[in-house]
């Protein structure tokens, strides 16, 4: 069965509510950006915006006083800063997975959620990019993250995974932004053509670049989109692999493991899907998009979380097994210390949130339960933050000699910086919901049955030699 | 042939167009096929979303974008190799961890990322170049009905500049494809 076949013919459910038309899709998505914002939006926006202020204040204070305002100490030289960095980058990964990987696999259900998830990627990566920049200590040396020689003419070390990380994350940010903007062009043209006042017409018109839906353009456009998807797929796998190299290439028990790249990528997808779920369930109910984001989407996303959650659980178990099997006593100690030492509380929060909670989704009744999906998605967000905390802090806090043992206590500035980064993320996200079509209008139209140029014709002509799905095809067509 | 026809004027010096509006993707595609079979080359379809099979219906060749991306990707790879070799191998070699100054395995991540980055630039800006975008002024925007091209209507435009264009016969040909409406966008002042 070809991937162009109507969705019912391949045994799937409707991807949008059955009564949807081209017009109703345009209306449903565009009206969110045109009507005055609901009161709830303002409350959420002002809250998020004040937390952005908290972030700026915390960073300002950090720059003024120095890294001592954080709880980082010796031996715990990396703590919440890098935990937050890895957590935010990971959250971004689901957006690319949905927009690129599921696109290449022709998973049409992604169409309702891809715009949303891509926006989340970009905002999460913006939050992530803050942390490596501010934790360098002497911020006036932050330029040395980029390949620029210092005053002695010395270049950054290209053999260092920290430098690779700079290239990986900034490439990821740039490519994700381009991918997102390319996807937006036809929808910005839709907003331009619906604009009631000249300011909207000017702004959306400028951004739409004079898009006129020309088929001679669509051809290059679709090719560009496919190439970007094909480029983003290895890119997204490389980004979290490179992030994991920051740990894996160091000679540090608990970090120096070959399982890290795939384990980090699975965890990233897991946490990203959880964040998409959290945001989507809120936006879906606030902006009444239940026709476009259906139960099918929620269920499929919960299945992905079950799969990636189980992968992560496998990785935890395998790390433990290898720690024992390697016979390396330092490695063994780090792992036993993780589960039973002073940070056992963090370890068991991680295990219960990441490994146990998604197992509920084996039951169809539970994975189609909206409040439960929401609660589990929050648990996973928390659990994945703790995963990074456990990896970073528990591996560092007991160095090789007991005289270099310590314990990490977060300070107020640690906490305000983290909460502030959430504020920045939600500020950007709420602005996106308000001003940008949050669902890909053009793409969603193209999966309606009416979008098939042979819609309504006799199927013997249109789909010759295709016996497998005939009855279903006929039903689809007669339904309209 | 009871298709409603209206005329819209465009400022002098802009190409003139015949614009037909259709209700369904199928009708639009049939019109494109008819124009292709009649030998037209300077015509286009304008649709809210890409329609499968339209490239063939319009007699278009394949997109050349892949070649641009290939060239840009190779440029990115070469940039990475040159940058690392110059910075750490020639300009200021530093021995770190006992590895040679020019250590090929350590090239991989940065070269890979730069290949992806420049390929993505090639894909996006190459697409803009091939499509000649941004272009905020085009005769089709003179039409008010054309606003529906990004909503739920499907359009065919034929340029007067097409060698096959005939002021009498082409509108008749278009009218025979059952459009909702035909608009003539021309310079009425001359």
Short mmCIF file of N, CA and C in Angstrom, two decimals, chain A residues 136-213:
data_model
loop_
_atom_site.label_atom_id
_atom_site.label_comp_id
_atom_site.label_asym_id
_atom_site.label_seq_id
_atom_site.Cartn_x
_atom_site.Cartn_y
_atom_site.Cartn_z
N UNK A 136 30.82 29.47 32.33
CA UNK A 136 32.26 29.50 32.08
C UNK A 136 33.02 30.23 33.18
N UNK A 137 32.31 30.95 34.05
CA UNK A 137 33.02 31.63 35.14
C UNK A 137 33.42 33.01 34.72
N UNK A 138 34.51 33.12 34.00
CA UNK A 138 34.92 34.44 33.52
C UNK A 138 34.22 34.70 32.19
N UNK A 139 33.05 35.34 32.27
CA UNK A 139 32.18 35.42 31.10
C UNK A 139 32.81 36.20 29.95
N UNK A 140 33.79 37.05 30.29
CA UNK A 140 34.41 37.79 29.18
C UNK A 140 35.26 36.88 28.31
N UNK A 141 35.44 35.63 28.75
CA UNK A 141 36.15 34.65 27.92
C UNK A 141 35.18 33.75 27.15
N UNK A 142 33.88 34.05 27.21
CA UNK A 142 32.90 33.15 26.57
C UNK A 142 33.12 33.05 25.07
N UNK A 143 33.78 34.08 24.50
CA UNK A 143 34.03 34.01 23.05
C UNK A 143 34.87 32.78 22.69
N UNK A 144 35.59 32.25 23.68
CA UNK A 144 36.49 31.13 23.39
C UNK A 144 35.72 29.83 23.14
N UNK A 145 34.38 29.85 23.33
CA UNK A 145 33.56 28.72 22.91
C UNK A 145 33.59 28.60 21.39
N UNK A 146 33.67 29.73 20.72
CA UNK A 146 33.70 29.75 19.26
C UNK A 146 35.14 29.57 18.79
N UNK A 147 35.36 29.10 17.57
CA UNK A 147 36.73 28.91 17.10
C UNK A 147 37.41 30.24 16.79
N UNK A 148 37.75 30.97 17.84
CA UNK A 148 38.45 32.25 17.70
C UNK A 148 39.71 32.14 18.56
N UNK A 149 40.89 32.42 18.03
CA UNK A 149 42.09 32.33 18.86
C UNK A 149 42.10 33.40 19.95
N UNK A 150 42.70 33.08 21.10
CA UNK A 150 42.75 34.07 22.19
C UNK A 150 43.91 35.04 21.99
N UNK A 151 44.19 35.85 23.02
CA UNK A 151 45.19 36.92 22.83
C UNK A 151 46.60 36.36 22.64
N UNK A 152 46.80 35.07 23.00
CA UNK A 152 48.11 34.45 22.78
C UNK A 152 48.17 33.75 21.42
N UNK A 153 47.12 33.87 20.65
CA UNK A 153 47.09 33.19 19.35
C UNK A 153 46.78 31.71 19.45
N UNK A 154 46.31 31.25 20.62
CA UNK A 154 45.99 29.83 20.79
C UNK A 154 44.53 29.59 20.40
N UNK A 155 44.34 28.56 19.60
CA UNK A 155 42.98 28.22 19.16
C UNK A 155 42.33 27.30 20.18
N UNK A 156 40.99 27.26 20.22
CA UNK A 156 40.34 26.24 21.04
C UNK A 156 40.77 24.84 20.59
N UNK A 157 40.65 23.89 21.50
CA UNK A 157 41.11 22.53 21.24
C UNK A 157 40.03 21.74 20.49
N UNK A 158 40.31 21.46 19.22
CA UNK A 158 39.31 20.75 18.40
C UNK A 158 39.22 19.27 18.76
N UNK A 159 40.05 18.79 19.69
CA UNK A 159 39.92 17.40 20.13
C UNK A 159 39.03 17.30 21.36
N UNK A 160 38.52 18.43 21.81
CA UNK A 160 37.72 18.41 23.03
C UNK A 160 36.24 18.25 22.71
N UNK A 161 35.55 17.31 23.40
CA UNK A 161 34.11 17.17 23.16
C UNK A 161 33.33 18.42 23.55
N UNK A 162 33.88 19.25 24.43
CA UNK A 162 33.15 20.47 24.77
C UNK A 162 33.05 21.39 23.57
N UNK A 163 34.12 21.41 22.77
CA UNK A 163 34.08 22.21 21.54
C UNK A 163 33.13 21.57 20.52
N UNK A 164 33.16 20.24 20.44
CA UNK A 164 32.23 19.57 19.51
C UNK A 164 30.79 19.93 19.88
N UNK A 165 30.57 19.99 21.19
CA UNK A 165 29.24 20.29 21.68
C UNK A 165 28.77 21.67 21.21
N UNK A 166 29.68 22.64 21.23
CA UNK A 166 29.33 23.99 20.76
C UNK A 166 28.88 23.92 19.30
N UNK A 167 29.65 23.20 18.49
CA UNK A 167 29.29 23.06 17.08
C UNK A 167 27.97 22.32 16.93
N UNK A 168 27.80 21.24 17.69
CA UNK A 168 26.59 20.43 17.53
C UNK A 168 25.35 21.22 17.92
N UNK A 169 25.38 21.86 19.09
CA UNK A 169 24.16 22.52 19.56
C UNK A 169 23.86 23.77 18.73
N UNK A 170 24.90 24.52 18.34
CA UNK A 170 24.58 25.71 17.55
C UNK A 170 24.11 25.34 16.14
N UNK A 171 24.68 24.28 15.56
CA UNK A 171 24.17 23.81 14.27
C UNK A 171 22.72 23.35 14.41
N UNK A 172 22.47 22.65 15.50
CA UNK A 172 21.12 22.15 15.75
C UNK A 172 20.13 23.30 15.84
N UNK A 173 20.52 24.34 16.57
CA UNK A 173 19.64 25.49 16.72
C UNK A 173 19.38 26.14 15.36
N UNK A 174 20.45 26.34 14.58
CA UNK A 174 20.30 27.02 13.29
C UNK A 174 19.42 26.19 12.35
N UNK A 175 19.72 24.90 12.24
CA UNK A 175 18.98 24.07 11.29
C UNK A 175 17.51 23.94 11.73
N UNK A 176 17.28 23.79 13.03
CA UNK A 176 15.89 23.69 13.50
C UNK A 176 15.12 24.97 13.19
N UNK A 177 15.78 26.12 13.37
CA UNK A 177 15.09 27.38 13.09
C UNK A 177 14.76 27.50 11.61
N UNK A 178 15.72 27.11 10.75
CA UNK A 178 15.46 27.19 9.30
C UNK A 178 14.32 26.26 8.91
N UNK A 179 14.35 25.07 9.45
CA UNK A 179 13.33 24.06 9.14
C UNK A 179 11.95 24.59 9.54
N UNK A 180 11.91 25.19 10.71
CA UNK A 180 10.66 25.72 11.23
C UNK A 180 10.16 26.86 10.35
N UNK A 181 11.06 27.74 9.99
CA UNK A 181 10.65 28.89 9.18
C UNK A 181 10.17 28.44 7.80
N UNK A 182 10.88 27.49 7.20
CA UNK A 182 10.45 27.00 5.88
C UNK A 182 9.04 26.44 5.98
N UNK A 183 8.78 25.66 7.03
CA UNK A 183 7.43 25.11 7.20
C UNK A 183 6.38 26.19 7.39
N UNK A 184 6.80 27.32 7.95
CA UNK A 184 5.83 28.37 8.26
C UNK A 184 5.43 29.21 7.06
N UNK A 185 6.27 29.27 6.02
CA UNK A 185 6.04 30.24 4.94
C UNK A 185 4.61 30.18 4.38
N UNK A 186 4.11 28.99 3.95
CA UNK A 186 2.75 28.98 3.39
C UNK A 186 1.69 29.43 4.39
N UNK A 187 1.90 29.12 5.67
CA UNK A 187 0.91 29.50 6.68
C UNK A 187 0.96 30.99 6.98
N UNK A 188 2.15 31.56 6.91
CA UNK A 188 2.25 33.01 7.07
C UNK A 188 1.53 33.70 5.92
N UNK A 189 1.60 33.09 4.72
CA UNK A 189 0.88 33.66 3.58
C UNK A 189 -0.63 33.58 3.84
N UNK A 190 -1.09 32.50 4.47
CA UNK A 190 -2.51 32.40 4.81
C UNK A 190 -2.91 33.53 5.75
N UNK A 191 -2.09 33.78 6.76
CA UNK A 191 -2.42 34.86 7.70
C UNK A 191 -2.39 36.22 6.99
N UNK A 192 -1.42 36.38 6.08
CA UNK A 192 -1.34 37.62 5.31
C UNK A 192 -2.63 37.85 4.54
N UNK A 193 -3.12 36.80 3.89
CA UNK A 193 -4.30 36.95 3.05
C UNK A 193 -5.58 37.11 3.85
N UNK A 194 -5.55 36.75 5.11
CA UNK A 194 -6.73 36.94 5.96
C UNK A 194 -6.66 38.23 6.75
N UNK A 195 -5.53 38.94 6.66
CA UNK A 195 -5.30 40.09 7.54
C UNK A 195 -6.37 41.15 7.34
N UNK A 196 -6.88 41.65 8.47
CA UNK A 196 -7.92 42.68 8.42
C UNK A 196 -7.33 44.07 8.53
N UNK A 197 -6.14 44.21 9.10
CA UNK A 197 -5.56 45.55 9.20
C UNK A 197 -4.19 45.57 8.54
N UNK A 198 -3.72 46.79 8.24
CA UNK A 198 -2.54 46.88 7.39
C UNK A 198 -1.27 46.46 8.13
N UNK A 199 -1.25 46.60 9.47
CA UNK A 199 -0.06 46.19 10.21
C UNK A 199 0.15 44.68 10.09
N UNK A 200 -0.95 43.92 10.31
CA UNK A 200 -0.85 42.47 10.17
C UNK A 200 -0.44 42.09 8.75
N UNK A 201 -1.05 42.80 7.78
CA UNK A 201 -0.76 42.48 6.38
C UNK A 201 0.72 42.73 6.08
N UNK A 202 1.25 43.84 6.65
CA UNK A 202 2.66 44.16 6.39
C UNK A 202 3.58 43.13 7.04
N UNK A 203 3.32 42.84 8.32
CA UNK A 203 4.25 41.97 9.05
C UNK A 203 4.20 40.56 8.49
N UNK A 204 2.99 39.99 8.39
CA UNK A 204 2.90 38.63 7.86
C UNK A 204 3.29 38.59 6.39
N UNK A 205 2.95 39.67 5.67
CA UNK A 205 3.32 39.73 4.25
C UNK A 205 4.82 39.73 4.08
N UNK A 206 5.51 40.50 4.93
CA UNK A 206 6.97 40.55 4.86
C UNK A 206 7.54 39.17 5.13
N UNK A 207 7.03 38.51 6.19
CA UNK A 207 7.59 37.22 6.58
C UNK A 207 7.24 36.11 5.58
N UNK A 208 6.09 36.26 4.91
CA UNK A 208 5.68 35.22 3.96
C UNK A 208 6.48 35.29 2.67
N UNK A 209 7.31 36.30 2.50
CA UNK A 209 8.24 36.43 1.37
C UNK A 209 7.53 36.47 0.02
N UNK A 210 6.26 36.83 0.00
CA UNK A 210 5.55 36.87 -1.28
C UNK A 210 5.16 35.47 -1.77
N UNK A 211 4.94 34.57 -0.85
CA UNK A 211 4.53 33.21 -1.23
C UNK A 211 3.19 33.25 -1.95
N UNK A 212 3.09 32.58 -3.11
CA UNK A 212 1.82 32.62 -3.83
C UNK A 212 1.34 31.22 -4.19
N UNK A 213 1.79 30.22 -3.45
CA UNK A 213 1.26 28.87 -3.63
C UNK A 213 1.54 28.27 -4.99
#
